[in-house]
């Protein structure tokens, strides 16, 4: 199976107004009109999605979270089915910023299963908070994968995108450090091995992407030496020009 490379923008809780959201989305849409080989995704705050989907079909839309139940008395939550009915294709799940608020592997797993159940593509985020000399962080990652993918079938695994995001490299982390393509490659090989042990050859079809302060300066390194099947971009997806520079690198 040929894996289409993917560049995903995670807008987080930005921007502040629908007008700014439209401006950013239109700016990217205008600049990506010639993109053919890769897929571009924007994950804005959910309340902007309905407006943005009318601007361009060139950019797929993703949400930043969802709840595992379909509907009911769950104040403040949005279900996967609601997102799907709105035209959303992807959903970021298990992002480190949600895990920092208390989201557990078990909850992430419920969300991954619910997302697949309604036809959404989960962008399953995982990553260690720090690296230690004894390589304990590898066990941490293994646990995130194993617990996050409980009851996922061999047939479903290739539908999931795994985003490896070392928390220590994410732009919002205090005293963050730069991750290198070697860091990414080492972990992507490790993640693929765990997936292969669990899902056999279907694991080869899973897109494993890298995220953590990606810019136009290091995007190529993460895609080539880093072995990533795509990129998850936070801060630099809030600037149309910077985001499109990264998209163009991936397309080329
Ligand atoms: C993220 O948090 O998903 C992310 C990739 O952020 P940044 O690019 O800003 O580090």
XYZ file of N, CA and C and ligand atoms in Angstrom:
766
model
N 0.842 -1.209 0.000
C 0.000 0.000 0.000
C 0.878 1.260 0.000
N 0.592 2.186 -0.928
C 1.362 3.435 -0.942
C 0.764 4.361 0.120
N 1.678 4.875 0.956
C 1.187 5.744 2.032
C 1.303 7.200 1.600
N 0.164 7.874 1.475
C 0.185 9.293 1.116
C 0.711 10.087 2.306
N 1.698 10.928 2.055
C 2.230 11.745 3.154
C 1.174 12.776 3.561
N 1.262 13.185 4.813
C 0.214 14.066 5.344
C 0.843 15.170 6.212
N 0.345 16.383 6.055
C 0.775 17.479 6.935
C -0.472 17.999 7.649
N -0.421 17.973 8.961
C -1.597 18.324 9.774
C -1.279 19.551 10.622
N -2.139 20.541 10.582
C -1.975 21.723 11.424
C -2.882 21.622 12.641
N -2.275 21.705 13.809
C -3.055 21.704 15.054
C -3.107 23.139 15.569
N -4.244 23.778 15.376
C -4.375 25.199 15.746
C -4.499 25.390 17.264
N -4.735 24.312 17.976
C -4.975 24.395 19.430
C -6.093 25.417 19.706
N -6.005 26.210 20.767
C -7.114 27.126 21.103
C -6.862 28.504 20.470
N -6.732 28.496 19.144
C -6.442 29.706 18.369
C -7.194 29.625 17.039
N -7.464 30.750 16.364
C -7.336 32.125 16.851
C -8.598 32.527 17.622
N -8.638 33.803 18.028
C -9.712 34.221 18.938
C -11.046 34.494 18.268
N -11.041 34.804 16.955
C -12.308 35.155 16.299
C -12.505 34.320 15.026
N -13.796 34.129 14.636
C -14.079 33.393 13.396
C -13.449 34.087 12.185
N -13.407 35.400 12.226
C -12.830 36.151 11.115
C -11.348 35.807 10.914
N -10.629 35.758 12.017
C -9.200 35.399 11.926
C -9.031 33.953 11.454
N -9.950 33.088 11.910
C -9.879 31.675 11.502
C -10.086 31.564 9.997
N -11.056 32.302 9.489
C -11.327 32.272 8.040
C -10.126 32.800 7.256
N -9.520 33.863 7.796
C -8.380 34.469 7.106
C -7.210 33.456 7.018
N -6.942 32.804 8.122
C -5.845 31.829 8.151
C -6.130 30.665 7.202
N -7.340 30.145 7.288
C -7.702 28.983 6.466
C -7.671 29.344 4.979
N -8.243 30.513 4.644
C -8.257 30.949 3.230
C -6.830 31.166 2.741
N -5.995 31.718 3.603
C -4.604 31.976 3.233
C -3.901 30.680 2.864
N -4.115 29.650 3.673
C -3.488 28.355 3.387
C -4.108 27.777 2.112
N -5.443 27.844 2.019
C -6.146 27.260 0.860
C -5.631 27.848 -0.447
N -5.424 29.154 -0.441
C -4.972 29.827 -1.660
C -3.583 29.311 -2.068
N -2.729 29.127 -1.079
C -1.345 28.741 -1.372
C -1.158 27.247 -1.649
N -2.156 26.435 -1.312
C -1.967 24.989 -1.536
C -2.744 24.468 -2.750
N -3.242 25.391 -3.558
C -4.096 24.958 -4.675
C -3.377 23.980 -5.618
N -2.056 24.039 -5.659
C -1.337 23.155 -6.602
C -0.829 21.851 -5.948
N -1.092 21.694 -4.679
C -0.614 20.483 -3.987
C -1.384 19.256 -4.499
N -0.642 18.225 -4.900
C -1.305 17.049 -5.492
C -0.934 15.736 -4.798
N 0.325 15.678 -4.291
C 0.816 14.374 -3.851
C 0.536 14.075 -2.381
N 0.309 15.116 -1.606
C 0.160 14.882 -0.162
C -1.215 15.378 0.308
N -1.549 15.013 1.518
C -2.819 15.481 2.069
C -2.552 16.568 3.120
N -3.359 17.612 3.069
C -3.207 18.710 4.031
C -4.457 18.739 4.918
N -4.219 18.835 6.213
C -5.325 18.816 7.180
C -5.190 20.009 8.128
N -6.305 20.650 8.423
C -6.308 21.693 9.462
C -7.230 21.233 10.588
N -6.738 21.373 11.808
C -7.545 21.024 12.986
C -7.796 22.299 13.800
N -8.825 23.052 13.449
C -9.142 24.285 14.181
C -10.006 23.964 15.407
N -10.264 24.930 16.252
C -11.265 24.717 17.304
C -12.587 24.312 16.646
N -13.309 23.380 17.257
C -14.478 22.764 16.609
C -15.535 23.780 16.155
N -15.661 24.876 16.883
C -16.740 25.804 16.544
C -16.488 26.576 15.248
N -15.294 26.493 14.695
C -15.019 27.155 13.408
C -15.223 26.225 12.209
N -15.341 24.938 12.475
C -15.287 23.955 11.383
C -16.365 24.184 10.325
N -17.586 24.434 10.766
C -18.689 24.552 9.807
C -18.437 25.672 8.800
N -17.914 26.770 9.277
C -17.616 27.905 8.384
C -16.451 27.564 7.454
N -15.422 26.976 8.011
C -14.203 26.732 7.234
C -14.406 25.708 6.125
N -15.269 24.742 6.377
C -15.431 23.674 5.368
C -16.003 24.231 4.060
N -16.647 25.387 4.134
C -17.248 25.980 2.923
C -16.216 26.753 2.106
N -15.047 27.000 2.696
C -14.038 27.826 2.005
C -13.241 27.015 0.987
N -12.834 25.808 1.355
C -12.005 25.014 0.436
C -12.142 23.538 0.747
N -12.142 22.719 -0.317
C -12.190 21.272 -0.105
C -10.791 20.674 -0.254
N -9.842 21.545 -0.538
C -8.464 21.106 -0.738
C -7.818 20.725 0.607
N -8.320 21.353 1.658
C -7.777 21.076 2.989
C -8.814 20.248 3.759
N -8.409 19.080 4.233
C -9.341 18.277 5.035
C -9.429 18.872 6.440
N -10.537 18.573 7.092
C -10.714 19.136 8.435
C -10.619 18.065 9.511
N -10.008 18.461 10.597
C -9.889 17.558 11.738
C -10.305 18.288 13.005
N -10.746 17.506 13.995
C -11.051 18.083 15.308
C -9.880 17.789 16.242
N -9.879 18.441 17.394
C -8.750 18.293 18.332
C -9.047 17.338 19.484
N -10.311 16.864 19.528
C -10.716 15.971 20.603
C -12.144 15.520 20.306
N -12.626 14.534 20.997
C -14.038 14.131 20.928
C -14.337 13.275 22.158
N -15.631 13.027 22.375
C -16.025 12.158 23.481
C -16.378 10.780 22.915
N -16.297 9.750 23.750
C -16.511 8.394 23.229
C -17.978 8.005 23.122
N -18.862 8.675 23.890
C -20.285 8.315 23.786
C -20.899 9.013 22.568
N -22.000 8.441 22.076
C -22.614 8.963 20.847
C -23.416 10.249 21.097
N -24.197 10.242 22.182
C -25.007 11.426 22.535
C -25.482 11.245 23.969
N -26.116 12.265 24.535
C -26.675 12.106 25.887
C -26.229 13.175 26.852
N -26.345 12.858 28.131
C -26.101 13.838 29.186
C -24.602 13.928 29.505
N -23.861 14.567 28.620
C -22.410 14.721 28.802
C -22.057 16.185 28.529
N -22.382 17.010 29.478
C -22.252 18.463 29.301
C -20.860 18.868 28.821
N -20.859 19.647 27.775
C -19.598 20.190 27.275
C -18.883 19.307 26.264
N -19.375 18.100 26.060
C -18.661 17.170 25.163
C -19.213 17.225 23.731
N -18.414 16.777 22.799
C -18.814 16.661 21.393
C -18.523 15.230 20.966
N -19.514 14.571 20.347
C -19.283 13.167 19.985
C -18.657 13.043 18.605
N -18.091 11.866 18.362
C -17.487 11.587 17.068
C -18.513 11.668 15.955
N -19.701 11.177 16.236
C -20.742 11.191 15.210
C -21.123 12.625 14.825
N -21.150 13.491 15.834
C -21.452 14.913 15.544
C -20.385 15.493 14.617
N -19.137 15.164 14.913
C -18.038 15.680 14.081
C -18.145 15.113 12.673
N -18.410 13.819 12.597
C -18.514 13.176 11.290
C -19.642 13.824 10.480
N -20.766 14.055 11.138
C -21.915 14.652 10.440
C -21.629 16.086 9.983
N -20.651 16.694 10.611
C -20.278 18.065 10.249
C -19.312 18.084 9.058
N -18.811 16.917 8.693
C -17.876 16.859 7.564
C -16.421 16.715 7.988
N -16.212 16.432 9.262
C -14.853 16.255 9.779
C -14.329 14.873 9.363
N -13.052 14.802 8.990
C -12.467 13.525 8.557
C -11.511 12.938 9.606
N -10.800 13.814 10.297
C -9.767 13.371 11.250
C -10.085 13.864 12.661
N -9.523 13.185 13.647
C -9.631 13.716 15.012
C -8.337 13.409 15.781
N -7.757 14.472 16.327
C -6.560 14.316 17.170
C -7.001 13.719 18.508
N -6.354 12.648 18.926
C -6.707 12.017 20.204
C -5.447 11.759 21.023
N -5.561 11.972 22.320
C -4.426 11.690 23.213
C -3.305 12.704 23.107
N -3.631 13.920 22.683
C -2.581 14.943 22.606
C -1.986 15.172 24.002
N -0.709 15.478 24.060
C -0.051 15.620 25.371
C -0.694 16.726 26.213
N -1.249 17.747 25.539
C -1.868 18.823 26.322
C -3.177 18.358 26.968
N -3.829 17.367 26.385
C -5.034 16.788 27.009
C -4.616 15.770 28.079
N -3.554 15.046 27.781
C -3.067 14.093 28.793
C -2.622 14.847 30.044
N -2.041 16.047 29.832
C -1.593 16.856 30.982
C -2.788 17.292 31.836
N -3.988 17.328 31.227
C -5.188 17.690 31.988
C -5.833 16.459 32.631
N -5.192 15.314 32.457
C -5.668 14.117 33.165
C -6.173 13.001 32.271
N -6.142 13.169 30.962
C -6.641 12.108 30.080
C -5.740 10.872 30.193
N -6.370 9.714 30.355
C -5.606 8.478 30.556
C -5.547 7.662 29.265
N -4.651 6.665 29.251
C -4.565 5.761 28.099
C -5.906 5.071 27.855
N -6.588 4.727 28.948
C -7.883 4.047 28.834
C -8.905 4.940 28.126
N -8.913 6.206 28.507
C -9.852 7.143 27.871
C -9.487 7.372 26.407
N -8.196 7.471 26.154
C -7.762 7.657 24.762
C -8.224 6.451 23.937
N -8.075 5.261 24.503
C -8.497 4.052 23.793
C -10.003 4.075 23.488
N -10.799 4.526 24.456
C -12.253 4.584 24.216
C -12.554 5.546 23.070
N -11.795 6.631 23.027
C -12.006 7.625 21.971
C -11.553 7.083 20.611
N -10.417 6.398 20.601
C -9.908 5.834 19.331
C -10.945 4.858 18.776
N -11.472 4.002 19.636
C -12.448 3.005 19.174
C -13.733 3.668 18.688
N -14.179 4.688 19.440
C -15.412 5.381 19.044
C -15.215 6.125 17.720
N -14.035 6.719 17.548
C -13.764 7.462 16.303
C -13.824 6.509 15.111
N -13.147 5.367 15.221
C -13.157 4.393 14.124
C -14.587 3.918 13.855
N -15.334 3.768 14.918
C -16.716 3.280 14.807
C -17.618 4.183 13.988
N -17.312 5.484 13.963
C -18.174 6.403 13.189
C -17.497 6.833 11.885
N -16.333 6.280 11.594
C -15.691 6.597 10.311
C -14.724 7.771 10.347
N -14.340 8.193 11.554
C -13.313 9.237 11.648
C -11.933 8.580 11.677
N -10.932 9.300 11.200
C -9.560 8.780 11.243
C -8.865 9.353 12.476
N -8.516 8.497 13.435
C -7.848 9.017 14.631
C -6.394 9.390 14.339
N -5.986 10.528 14.854
C -4.566 10.905 14.865
C -4.145 10.678 16.311
N -3.615 9.491 16.545
C -3.349 9.018 17.909
C -1.968 9.533 18.344
N -1.979 10.487 19.293
C -0.725 11.136 19.703
C -0.089 10.399 20.889
N 1.198 10.246 20.813
C 1.920 9.700 21.953
C 3.318 10.292 21.988
N 3.930 10.223 23.145
C 5.274 10.790 23.273
C 5.672 10.874 24.728
N 6.974 10.740 24.960
C 7.476 10.757 26.335
C 7.709 12.197 26.796
N 7.610 12.383 28.124
C 7.825 13.726 28.688
C 9.308 14.050 28.715
N 10.120 13.015 28.940
C 11.570 13.239 28.995
C 12.288 11.943 28.628
N 13.553 12.084 28.314
C 14.353 10.887 28.018
C 15.320 10.639 29.169
N 15.420 9.402 29.585
C 16.325 9.077 30.691
C 17.394 8.104 30.184
N 18.508 8.070 30.899
C 19.639 7.243 30.446
C 19.322 5.755 30.439
N 18.389 5.340 31.309
C 18.060 3.905 31.374
C 17.020 3.488 30.334
N 16.656 4.421 29.508
C 15.684 4.146 28.435
C 14.317 3.700 28.952
N 13.958 4.202 30.135
C 12.627 3.907 30.666
C 11.535 4.486 29.759
N 11.917 5.549 29.039
C 10.929 6.203 28.175
C 10.402 5.264 27.098
N 11.189 4.247 26.763
C 10.701 3.287 25.759
C 9.536 2.473 26.323
N 9.628 2.116 27.600
C 8.511 1.394 28.237
C 7.272 2.266 28.325
N 7.514 3.564 28.562
C 6.405 4.520 28.657
C 5.647 4.569 27.309
N 6.415 4.642 26.232
C 5.812 4.689 24.891
C 5.079 3.383 24.578
N 5.721 2.264 24.952
C 5.119 0.947 24.688
C 3.754 0.843 25.387
N 3.715 1.348 26.610
C 2.470 1.309 27.384
C 1.399 2.197 26.728
N 1.819 3.364 26.289
C 0.856 4.257 25.622
C 0.255 3.563 24.392
N 1.106 2.865 23.648
C 0.613 2.189 22.432
C -0.295 1.025 22.816
N 0.203 0.180 23.710
C -0.565 -1.030 24.032
C -1.908 -0.693 24.676
N -1.902 0.261 25.600
C -3.174 0.599 26.263
C -4.077 1.451 25.364
N -3.450 2.243 24.518
C -4.257 3.101 23.631
C -4.890 2.336 22.490
N -4.320 1.157 22.191
C -4.827 0.401 21.033
C -5.493 -0.927 21.436
N -5.948 -1.017 22.684
C -6.657 -2.228 23.121
C -7.902 -2.416 22.242
N -8.121 -3.654 21.827
C -9.306 -4.028 21.019
C -9.370 -3.400 19.639
N -8.250 -2.925 19.150
C -8.218 -2.451 17.759
C -7.862 -3.672 16.895
N -8.635 -3.883 15.853
C -8.421 -5.089 15.038
C -7.291 -4.888 14.037
N -6.803 -6.009 13.501
C -5.760 -5.949 12.474
C -6.264 -5.176 11.258
N -7.544 -5.292 10.975
C -8.098 -4.596 9.801
C -8.198 -3.090 10.013
N -8.343 -2.675 11.264
C -8.540 -1.237 11.523
C -7.242 -0.473 11.709
N -6.172 -1.192 12.041
C -4.971 -0.474 12.467
C -4.433 0.475 11.397
N -4.545 0.073 10.127
C -3.973 0.937 9.076
C -4.771 2.224 8.888
N -5.961 2.291 9.481
C -6.758 3.526 9.364
C -6.264 4.589 10.341
N -5.501 4.155 11.332
C -5.067 5.092 12.377
C -3.743 5.757 11.978
N -3.640 7.046 12.266
C -2.355 7.736 12.093
C -1.742 7.868 13.483
N -0.478 7.509 13.600
C 0.184 7.682 14.898
C 1.087 8.904 14.817
N 0.901 9.813 15.745
C 1.744 11.012 15.775
C 2.697 10.897 16.947
N 3.984 10.722 16.636
C 4.985 10.702 17.702
C 5.381 12.144 18.009
N 5.052 12.578 19.229
C 5.351 13.952 19.634
C 6.075 13.943 20.977
N 7.409 14.002 20.957
C 8.112 14.067 22.246
C 7.719 15.366 22.954
N 7.166 15.231 24.137
C 6.626 16.407 24.830
C 7.723 17.455 25.056
N 8.953 16.983 25.289
C 10.075 17.884 25.564
C 10.466 18.729 24.351
N 9.902 18.401 23.187
C 10.244 19.182 21.981
C 9.095 20.076 21.515
N 7.932 19.945 22.145
C 6.766 20.732 21.724
C 6.959 22.195 22.132
N 6.518 23.100 21.262
C 6.843 24.521 21.464
C 6.299 25.089 22.784
N 5.207 24.521 23.291
C 4.622 25.074 24.517
C 5.310 24.555 25.785
N 6.222 23.606 25.650
C 6.908 23.051 26.832
C 7.990 24.020 27.316
N 7.975 24.259 28.624
C 8.968 25.148 29.224
C 10.365 24.524 29.080
N 11.356 25.316 28.756
C 12.729 24.828 28.557
C 12.803 23.681 27.540
N 12.009 23.787 26.500
C 11.983 22.736 25.488
C 13.352 22.559 24.830
N 13.539 21.375 24.240
C 14.783 21.110 23.505
C 14.416 20.697 22.088
N 15.338 20.885 21.157
C 15.080 20.447 19.788
C 15.236 18.943 19.671
N 14.275 18.309 19.022
C 14.456 16.896 18.681
C 15.177 16.840 17.339
N 15.914 15.771 17.108
C 16.646 15.627 15.843
C 15.969 14.545 14.996
N 16.278 14.518 13.710
C 15.770 13.425 12.872
C 16.159 12.054 13.434
N 17.321 11.955 14.070
C 17.719 10.672 14.678
C 16.765 10.275 15.806
N 16.376 11.270 16.617
C 15.409 10.986 17.699
C 14.111 10.441 17.107
N 13.680 11.072 16.014
C 12.430 10.670 15.376
C 12.568 9.272 14.782
N 13.659 9.039 14.060
C 13.851 7.735 13.403
C 13.883 6.596 14.427
N 14.673 6.820 15.509
C 14.789 5.787 16.542
C 13.402 5.393 17.059
N 12.573 6.414 17.316
C 11.280 6.137 17.929
C 10.278 5.583 16.920
N 10.366 6.041 15.685
C 9.432 5.527 14.675
C 9.717 4.039 14.407
N 10.993 3.674 14.385
C 11.345 2.252 14.212
C 10.805 1.450 15.408
N 10.972 2.005 16.597
C 10.496 1.329 17.814
C 8.972 1.161 17.800
N 8.280 2.229 17.422
C 6.799 2.176 17.381
C 6.352 1.149 16.334
N 7.009 1.172 15.184
C 6.622 0.231 14.109
C 6.832 -1.218 14.570
N 7.885 -1.446 15.351
C 8.173 -2.807 15.848
C 7.050 -3.264 16.792
N 6.637 -2.368 17.682
C 5.556 -2.740 18.612
C 4.274 -3.033 17.833
N 4.013 -2.199 16.817
C 2.806 -2.408 16.003
C 2.896 -3.739 15.251
N 4.092 -4.049 14.739
C 4.259 -5.303 13.987
C 4.028 -6.510 14.895
N 4.546 -6.439 16.116
C 4.344 -7.553 17.050
C 2.856 -7.763 17.317
N 2.103 -6.674 17.330
C 0.687 -6.749 17.687
C -0.221 -6.985 16.474
N 0.141 -6.380 15.344
C -0.793 -6.396 14.201
C -0.229 -7.064 12.951
N 0.978 -7.620 13.058
C 1.561 -8.292 11.895
C 1.864 -7.323 10.765
N 1.738 -7.818 9.546
C 2.181 -7.007 8.399
C 1.316 -5.764 8.176
N 0.124 -5.755 8.715
C -0.737 -4.552 8.565
C -0.079 -3.313 9.179
N 0.856 -3.548 10.105
C 1.529 -2.425 10.759
C 2.332 -1.593 9.773
N 2.729 -2.224 8.669
C 3.531 -1.498 7.677
C 2.732 -0.387 7.008
N 1.412 -0.536 7.008
C 0.553 0.453 6.345
C 0.210 1.654 7.232
N 0.585 1.581 8.496
C 0.236 2.674 9.419
C 1.146 3.881 9.148
N 0.520 5.049 9.018
C 1.353 6.250 8.881
C 1.797 6.712 10.270
N 3.108 6.821 10.433
C 3.638 7.330 11.705
C 4.274 8.683 11.393
N 3.734 9.719 11.981
C 4.193 11.070 11.657
C 4.924 11.672 12.864
N 5.649 12.756 12.614
C 6.398 13.406 13.703
C 5.793 14.784 14.000
N 5.759 15.144 15.261
C 5.338 16.495 15.659
C 6.160 16.984 16.831
N 6.424 18.280 16.864
C 7.203 18.888 17.958
C 8.043 20.007 17.392
N 7.458 21.226 17.358
C 8.166 22.432 16.882
C 8.702 22.300 15.455
N 7.966 21.629 14.592
C 8.432 21.488 13.203
C 8.383 22.849 12.516
N 9.461 23.149 11.777
C 9.506 24.387 10.995
C 10.024 24.031 9.597
N 10.071 25.051 8.735
C 10.565 24.770 7.376
C 12.058 24.395 7.407
N 12.730 24.732 8.503
C 14.173 24.415 8.596
C 14.428 22.923 8.829
N 13.543 22.275 9.594
C 13.835 20.872 9.919
C 12.827 19.871 9.335
N 11.818 20.373 8.606
C 10.770 19.474 8.082
C 11.367 18.359 7.209
N 12.272 18.733 6.316
C 12.844 17.746 5.406
C 13.613 16.666 6.171
N 14.347 17.096 7.187
C 15.109 16.135 8.002
C 14.196 15.107 8.663
N 13.081 15.571 9.205
C 12.172 14.624 9.866
C 11.533 13.667 8.851
N 11.278 14.172 7.638
C 10.648 13.324 6.618
C 11.645 12.342 6.019
N 12.887 12.783 5.843
C 13.873 11.900 5.203
C 14.606 11.056 6.244
N 15.634 11.619 6.864
C 16.373 10.817 7.863
C 15.472 10.393 9.030
N 14.522 11.241 9.359
C 13.661 10.972 10.517
C 12.635 9.879 10.280
N 12.439 9.495 9.027
C 11.538 8.382 8.701
C 10.057 8.653 8.909
N 9.666 9.921 8.974
C 8.257 10.224 9.250
C 7.414 10.191 7.966
N 6.183 9.693 8.103
C 5.251 9.653 6.972
C 4.457 10.951 6.859
N 4.816 11.926 7.647
C 4.124 13.207 7.619
C 4.478 13.999 8.857
N 3.835 15.145 9.012
C 4.184 16.052 10.114
C 2.940 16.601 10.794
N 3.021 16.729 12.097
C 1.965 17.415 12.854
C 2.577 18.731 13.322
N 1.952 19.824 12.920
C 2.551 21.151 13.141
C 1.624 21.975 14.032
N 2.163 22.475 15.133
C 1.365 23.306 16.024
C 1.534 24.777 15.701
N 2.458 25.419 16.414
C 2.655 26.866 16.318
C 2.787 27.357 14.869
N 3.572 26.675 14.089
C 3.817 27.150 12.721
C 2.655 26.895 11.770
N 1.564 26.302 12.280
C 0.373 26.175 11.411
C -0.526 27.393 11.576
N -0.150 28.286 12.498
C -0.962 29.494 12.726
C -0.507 30.650 11.847
N 0.504 30.391 11.050
C 0.995 31.395 10.106
C 0.920 30.732 8.725
N 0.004 31.241 7.886
C -0.257 30.570 6.596
C 1.021 30.354 5.805
N 1.880 31.388 5.786
C 3.094 31.291 4.969
C 4.038 30.193 5.499
N 4.230 30.198 6.809
C 5.132 29.195 7.409
C 4.575 27.782 7.229
N 3.255 27.658 7.390
C 2.638 26.331 7.267
C 2.784 25.819 5.827
N 2.547 26.719 4.885
C 2.617 26.308 3.472
C 4.061 25.992 3.069
N 5.034 26.655 3.674
C 6.441 26.308 3.395
C 6.693 24.836 3.785
N 6.153 24.456 4.922
C 6.319 23.068 5.392
C 5.585 22.101 4.449
N 4.378 22.491 4.044
C 3.586 21.660 3.114
C 4.357 21.474 1.803
N 4.918 22.546 1.294
C 5.649 22.476 0.018
C 6.868 21.564 0.109
N 7.527 21.585 1.261
C 8.687 20.705 1.458
C 8.232 19.243 1.396
N 7.123 18.977 2.029
C 6.596 17.604 2.051
C 6.150 17.174 0.652
N 5.501 18.066 -0.054
C 5.044 17.770 -1.422
C 6.235 17.480 -2.339
N 7.310 18.229 -2.139
C 8.481 18.073 -3.038
C 9.245 16.791 -2.755
C 1.595 19.932 18.938
O 1.486 20.298 20.112
O 0.840 19.089 18.416
C 2.661 20.547 18.144
C 3.116 19.890 17.116
O 3.061 21.770 18.568
P 4.324 22.641 18.115
O 4.557 22.407 16.636
O 3.913 24.044 18.391
O 5.458 22.165 18.933
